[in-house]
Amino acid sequence: MKGSINKLLYRDALLCTLMTFIVAGLLYFAFVNLSILDPFEKAFKDFKFTDMYYSERFNETQRNNKIVLVNIKHADRFQLAQAIEKIVEQKPKVIGLDIIFKERKLEFTDSILKNVLLSNNDNIVSAYFHDEDSIVNSDDYFKTENQIKGYINLNLNGQNTVIRDFIGVKGDNVKEFAFATRLALASGYIDEAYALKELRNSIPINYIGNKDVFLNFDIDEISNLNEIPALKDAVVILGYLGDGNEQFDIEDKHFTPLNKDWVGRAVPDTYGVTIHANILNMLSKQNLIYRVSTVGTYLIAFVFCFFIIVMGLKLYKRSNFMFDFTEKIIQLLLSVLLLYLALLLLQSNIFINIVPVILLSLLSIEMVCYYEYLVKYLNKKFKWKSHLL
């Protein structure tokens, strides 16, 4: 007798879980396709619960002193040439230029900069970026033989406002490497085989913090100091880090999970060069985050829903009043528990999009009541047996 009851219970739980997914699918279809809900869809697309982890993560133990940032501000090409020469004298591992010299300017300063780039060709990683179907490079005047270049695009898919992911290698016949990938290769942190194996697909960026977790200098400091021991054997990246008014300066600035505002982000929080530094830090330690696939996420959600519904059906059968009384409490505790589980997994470098799991789990509890109406109808029509009847 007990075995047959359990059999009915598990069958009901399976059917109620399927019902939950069908209803969720219909709601999602309506949510995506109704134009009146577009603002809400975009808001949810730019929000991830796991952003909390990064926005509160900074601590001194995360600091990486072997990646050094140099703020070029709005320096002219003569100042840039001087700074690069000074950096080269300190014997860094690699110099990265998150800068594109799109056109010629003054002949004299251009020639000085070109000579500096030519004489240190094997130690400099230059940048380019994709602009829709075209590629934007520095002017050919600054091109050097065997030039090492990487694309600086941080949002290749062009869909998300918040920079959470990174694609390190793209293309099949002609392989292109990201700027941070090139820096990691040139500095010996990874080899090409590792890059081709691990960095072809989109992976979450393992942020350790904003620019304060890296040593950083202004270009004026670099030019005025005789010796800078911190640059020896470091990867030095030159890029824009603001020009005195960071609160309102959004030049080459992006939204990232480091933003203190999890929703309703108004002002970009992180400069592009800092994002490259975070990616390089991740690659230097080969500390990649494994992303649970979409299929895996929904399988996990299905399992959670099934067992939640099993418990819900047992409680509902025992007492309708107790079920109604505890339903919201269970939903609240379940949300907190699942979110905490997602953050624990992220600490172990496993990223799961927990939102579908939470929403489906919450919906599954609501579906228990509606499932009773369904089985009553089936029982009346087809003599359907159920744990609830």
C-alpha positions as MATLAB code, in Angstrom:
seq = 'MKGSINKLLYRDALLCTLMTFIVAGLLYFAFVNLSILDPFEKAFKDFKFTDMYYSERFNETQRNNKIVLVNIKHADRFQLAQAIEKIVEQKPKVIGLDIIFKERKLEFTDSILKNVLLSNNDNIVSAYFHDEDSIVNSDDYFKTENQIKGYINLNLNGQNTVIRDFIGVKGDNVKEFAFATRLALASGYIDEAYALKELRNSIPINYIGNKDVFLNFDIDEISNLNEIPALKDAVVILGYLGDGNEQFDIEDKHFTPLNKDWVGRAVPDTYGVTIHANILNMLSKQNLIYRVSTVGTYLIAFVFCFFIIVMGLKLYKRSNFMFDFTEKIIQLLLSVLLLYLALLLLQSNIFINIVPVILLSLLSIEMVCYYEYLVKYLNKKFKWKSHLL';
ca = [
       0.000    0.000    0.000;
       2.752    2.412    0.953;
       4.611    1.607   -2.263;
       1.584    2.434   -4.401;
       1.114    5.735   -2.529;
       4.748    6.683   -3.144;
       4.362    5.711   -6.786;
       1.370    8.029   -7.133;
       3.216   10.787   -5.260;
       6.227   10.650   -7.586;
       4.023   10.462  -10.680;
       2.097   13.504   -9.482;
       5.381   15.325   -8.753;
       6.659   14.557  -12.249;
       3.447   15.750  -13.920;
       3.323   18.873  -11.735;
       6.957   19.617  -12.624;
       6.143   19.294  -16.334;
       3.139   21.549  -15.791;
       5.406   24.100  -14.080;
       7.792   24.164  -17.039;
       4.949   24.485  -19.558;
       3.386   27.401  -17.670;
       6.829   29.006  -17.234;
       7.453   28.639  -20.979;
       4.159   30.329  -21.820;
       4.840   33.167  -19.379;
       8.338   33.622  -20.781;
       6.995   33.670  -24.347;
       4.529   36.402  -23.376;
       7.218   38.292  -21.457;
       9.610   38.314  -24.433;
       7.083   39.049  -27.154;
       4.928   41.764  -25.588;
       6.519   45.096  -26.522;
       5.069   46.766  -23.423;
       7.384   44.563  -21.323;
      10.587   45.421  -23.252;
      12.000   47.712  -20.511;
      11.560   44.935  -17.932;
      13.189   42.372  -20.225;
      16.219   44.633  -20.734;
      16.483   45.303  -17.010;
      16.514   41.577  -16.227;
      18.979   40.913  -19.040;
      21.455   43.351  -17.466;
      20.994   41.939  -13.962;
      22.564   38.852  -12.434;
      22.300   37.903   -8.766;
      25.954   36.823   -8.853;
      27.006   40.449   -9.475;
      26.774   40.836   -5.689;
      29.767   38.539   -5.338;
      32.015   40.758   -7.456;
      30.756   44.116   -6.186;
      31.747   43.200   -2.607;
      34.773   41.051   -3.377;
      37.742   43.432   -3.143;
      40.349   42.762   -0.469;
      44.104   43.167   -0.195;
      44.825   39.487   -0.827;
      43.439   39.881   -4.360;
      46.018   42.537   -5.307;
      48.258   41.696   -8.275;
      51.451   43.759   -8.364;
      52.748   42.080  -11.511;
      50.149   43.810  -13.656;
      50.762   47.560  -13.766;
      48.434   50.130  -15.326;
      49.595   53.445  -16.741;
      46.983   56.164  -17.204;
      47.767   57.952  -20.471;
      45.090   60.622  -19.828;
      45.051   62.741  -23.016;
      48.808   62.655  -23.575;
      50.186   63.574  -26.992;
      52.314   61.171  -29.026;
      55.592   62.680  -27.891;
      54.630   62.083  -24.245;
      53.563   58.533  -25.105;
      56.887   57.851  -26.845;
      58.805   59.139  -23.823;
      56.729   57.039  -21.422;
      57.172   53.861  -23.495;
      60.944   54.416  -23.637;
      61.065   54.925  -19.863;
      59.004   51.758  -19.296;
      61.255   49.734  -21.621;
      64.290   50.807  -19.547;
      62.705   49.158  -16.487;
      62.728   45.755  -18.270;
      59.062   44.724  -18.041;
      57.882   41.375  -19.390;
      55.501   42.928  -21.903;
      54.039   46.342  -22.697;
      50.411   46.523  -23.800;
      49.078   49.555  -25.651;
      45.324   49.870  -25.257;
      45.548   52.730  -27.726;
      44.786   53.079  -31.439;
      46.595   55.744  -33.498;
      43.908   56.054  -36.137;
      45.453   58.808  -38.216;
      48.673   60.723  -38.712;
      49.154   63.962  -36.780;
      52.419   65.909  -36.508;
      55.240   64.469  -38.595;
      57.881   65.052  -35.923;
      56.038   63.438  -33.003;
      54.691   60.642  -35.210;
      58.197   59.742  -36.337;
      59.474   59.626  -32.731;
      56.618   57.356  -31.689;
      57.142   55.116  -34.721;
      60.844   54.708  -33.922;
      60.042   53.737  -30.328;
      57.515   51.153  -31.531;
      59.937   49.769  -34.129;
      62.834   49.429  -31.712;
      60.718   47.526  -29.168;
      58.587   45.560  -31.603;
      59.021   42.163  -29.918;
      57.971   43.462  -26.491;
      54.848   45.457  -27.353;
      51.278   44.254  -27.859;
      49.190   46.667  -29.921;
      45.413   46.940  -30.216;
      42.677   46.956  -32.835;
      38.912   46.562  -32.641;
      35.983   45.271  -34.668;
      33.407   47.866  -35.687;
      30.487   45.903  -37.120;
      31.889   44.408  -40.373;
      35.119   46.409  -40.432;
      38.335   46.373  -38.417;
      39.792   49.581  -36.998;
      43.599   49.568  -36.795;
      46.265   52.148  -36.148;
      47.436   53.981  -39.256;
      49.756   51.887  -41.446;
      52.543   54.373  -40.683;
      52.807   52.846  -37.203;
      52.704   49.263  -38.441;
      55.780   47.217  -37.617;
      57.077   43.912  -38.939;
      55.781   40.890  -37.008;
      53.545   43.192  -35.025;
      51.703   41.523  -32.111;
      48.090   42.680  -32.041;
      44.923   41.788  -30.140;
      41.324   42.934  -30.437;
      40.120   45.117  -27.575;
      36.382   44.530  -28.073;
      34.851   43.660  -24.727;
      31.357   42.905  -25.980;
      31.707   40.960  -29.208;
      28.082   39.803  -29.222;
      26.807   43.357  -28.785;
      23.853   42.208  -26.666;
      24.639   42.887  -23.033;
      25.295   46.220  -21.405;
      27.262   44.681  -18.512;
      30.659   43.177  -19.387;
      30.608   39.781  -17.690;
      32.061   37.482  -20.331;
      35.199   37.209  -22.416;
      36.065   35.496  -25.693;
      39.819   34.991  -25.922;
      40.107   33.515  -29.420;
      37.825   33.897  -32.426;
      37.863   32.717  -36.019;
      38.711   29.352  -37.569;
      40.860   29.777  -40.655;
      42.308   33.095  -39.530;
      42.611   33.036  -35.741;
      42.266   36.296  -33.850;
      43.377   36.707  -30.259;
      41.968   39.133  -27.714;
      44.239   41.848  -26.338;
      44.457   40.189  -22.896;
      45.115   36.805  -24.531;
      48.000   38.305  -26.495;
      49.447   39.792  -23.301;
      49.169   36.431  -21.519;
      50.852   34.650  -24.460;
      53.642   37.214  -24.802;
      54.386   37.137  -21.067;
      54.480   33.327  -20.959;
      51.498   32.900  -18.648;
      49.764   30.614  -21.156;
      50.703   28.966  -24.443;
      48.816   28.931  -27.732;
      47.546   25.381  -27.246;
      45.912   26.388  -23.961;
      44.368   29.481  -25.560;
      42.919   27.526  -28.478;
      41.504   24.872  -26.168;
      40.098   27.007  -23.338;
      39.372   30.490  -24.721;
      37.335   29.926  -27.874;
      33.980   30.016  -26.098;
      32.530   32.797  -24.000;
      33.685   32.447  -20.384;
      32.822   34.564  -17.328;
      35.492   37.101  -16.344;
      36.895   36.299  -12.908;
      37.017   39.892  -11.630;
      39.229   40.599   -8.625;
      38.470   44.321   -8.395;
      38.712   47.728   -9.994;
      41.950   49.599  -10.769;
      42.916   49.794   -7.073;
      43.837   46.084   -7.028;
      46.597   46.806   -9.550;
      49.559   49.137   -9.257;
      48.820   52.172  -11.381;
      50.719   55.285  -12.384;
      49.893   58.458  -14.270;
      51.920   59.024  -17.413;
      53.442   62.140  -15.791;
      54.805   60.027  -12.927;
      56.384   57.580  -15.361;
      58.133   60.362  -17.273;
      59.422   62.121  -14.135;
      60.792   59.133  -12.223;
      64.321   57.892  -12.885;
      63.752   54.336  -11.716;
      60.522   52.402  -11.218;
      61.413   48.995   -9.707;
      57.756   47.904   -9.734;
      57.815   47.686  -13.537;
      60.597   45.083  -13.704;
      59.241   41.737  -14.956;
      55.697   43.134  -14.848;
      53.092   43.374  -17.596;
      52.581   47.094  -18.120;
      49.369   48.200  -19.837;
      48.973   51.766  -21.081;
      45.404   52.976  -21.427;
      42.890   55.599  -20.404;
      41.996   55.725  -16.695;
      40.360   59.145  -16.465;
      41.601   62.704  -16.494;
      40.687   64.016  -13.061;
      36.900   63.733  -12.940;
      36.073   60.028  -12.789;
      32.507   60.467  -11.552;
      31.351   62.013  -14.827;
      34.071   60.748  -17.168;
      32.662   57.838  -19.214;
      35.297   57.705  -21.956;
      36.180   54.021  -22.531;
      34.197   53.147  -19.423;
      31.871   50.166  -19.111;
      29.307   48.589  -16.815;
      30.683   45.539  -15.006;
      29.678   43.330  -12.043;
      32.033   45.504   -9.949;
      29.341   48.192   -9.938;
      27.950   48.793   -6.434;
      24.480   49.209   -7.963;
      23.168   45.765   -8.883;
      20.135   47.194  -10.692;
      19.350   50.594  -12.160;
      22.951   51.207  -13.185;
      23.270   54.810  -14.394;
      27.000   55.508  -14.709;
      29.607   53.058  -16.103;
      32.016   51.926  -13.400;
      35.160   50.418  -14.930;
      37.625   51.599  -17.588;
      38.403   49.231  -20.439;
      42.079   48.908  -19.528;
      41.100   47.704  -16.039;
      38.839   45.043  -17.538;
      41.769   43.839  -19.697;
      43.892   43.720  -16.531;
      41.276   41.589  -14.753;
      41.167   39.189  -17.697;
      44.975   39.019  -17.786;
      45.056   38.303  -14.046;
      42.610   35.434  -14.592;
      44.716   34.032  -17.430;
      48.003   34.491  -15.571;
      46.713   32.171  -12.835;
      44.743   30.017  -15.287;
      41.902   30.642  -12.873;
      39.000   30.300  -15.292;
      35.368   30.063  -14.251;
      33.431   27.045  -15.515;
      29.954   27.979  -16.751;
      27.144   25.487  -16.300;
      25.473   25.133  -19.715;
      21.891   26.223  -20.350;
      20.820   22.592  -20.657;
      22.589   21.771  -17.386;
      20.954   24.748  -15.664;
      17.461   23.635  -16.653;
      18.171   20.028  -15.693;
      19.198   21.265  -12.244;
      16.043   23.406  -12.116;
      13.950   20.365  -13.077;
      15.451   18.254  -10.276;
      14.941   21.037   -7.720;
      11.347   21.552   -8.848;
      10.617   17.839   -8.647;
      11.768   17.446   -5.050;
      10.179   20.726   -3.967;
       6.869   19.571   -5.432;
       7.207   16.176   -3.696;
       7.489   17.973   -0.344;
       4.771   20.435   -1.342;
       2.345   17.651   -2.264;
       2.990   15.873    1.030;
       2.343   19.063    3.012;
      -0.723   19.957    0.911;
      -2.197   16.487    1.416;
      -1.633   16.710    5.176;
      -3.104   20.206    5.620;
      -4.256   22.773    3.068;
      -4.147   25.449    5.749;
      -0.523   24.696    6.710;
       0.490   24.711    3.061;
      -1.112   28.119    2.442;
       0.322   29.483    5.696;
       3.920   28.395    5.029;
       3.992   28.826    1.251;
       5.493   32.343    1.200;
       7.935   31.517    3.971;
       9.144   28.478    2.022;
       9.533   30.597   -1.115;
      11.577   33.200    0.745;
      13.856   30.623    2.371;
      14.232   28.780   -0.899;
      15.292   31.965   -2.738;
      17.924   32.752   -0.097;
      19.190   29.160   -0.067;
      19.523   28.920   -3.854;
      21.229   32.309   -4.096;
      23.675   31.335   -1.350;
      24.372   28.063   -3.179;
      25.100   29.977   -6.412;
      27.560   32.278   -4.601;
      29.285   29.270   -2.977;
      29.666   27.672   -6.407;
      31.081   30.912   -7.789;
      33.693   30.898   -5.028;
      34.685   27.485   -6.390;
      34.865   28.958   -9.930;
      31.579   27.435  -11.082;
      29.073   29.890  -12.548;
      25.411   28.984  -12.847;
      22.678   31.315  -14.002;
      20.624   30.845  -10.858;
      17.674   33.047  -11.874;
      15.803   30.345  -13.878;
      16.350   27.849  -11.042;
      14.940   30.283   -8.471;
      11.968   31.372  -10.586;
      11.005   27.830  -11.578;
      11.350   26.613   -7.997;
       9.100   29.408   -6.727;
       6.583   28.765   -9.482;
       6.568   25.037   -8.717;
       5.235   25.714   -5.206;
       2.443   27.843   -6.660;
       1.584   25.061   -9.130;
       0.741   22.541   -6.382;
      -2.655   24.182   -5.777;
      -3.452   24.392   -9.482;
      -2.360   20.808   -9.980;
      -5.134   19.703   -7.610;
      -7.724   21.222   -9.969;
      -6.124   19.400  -12.876;
      -6.191   15.963  -11.220;
      -9.789   16.463  -10.050;
     -10.772   17.113  -13.653;
      -8.778   14.096  -14.866;
     -10.303   11.910  -12.171;
     -13.803   12.959  -13.121;
     -13.154   12.484  -16.810;
     -10.790    9.477  -16.879;
     -10.884    8.045  -13.326;
      -7.317    9.349  -12.874;
      -5.679    8.332   -9.614;
      -3.648   10.806   -7.646;
      -1.879   11.158   -4.313;
      -4.077   14.196   -3.615;
      -7.397   12.349   -4.039;
];
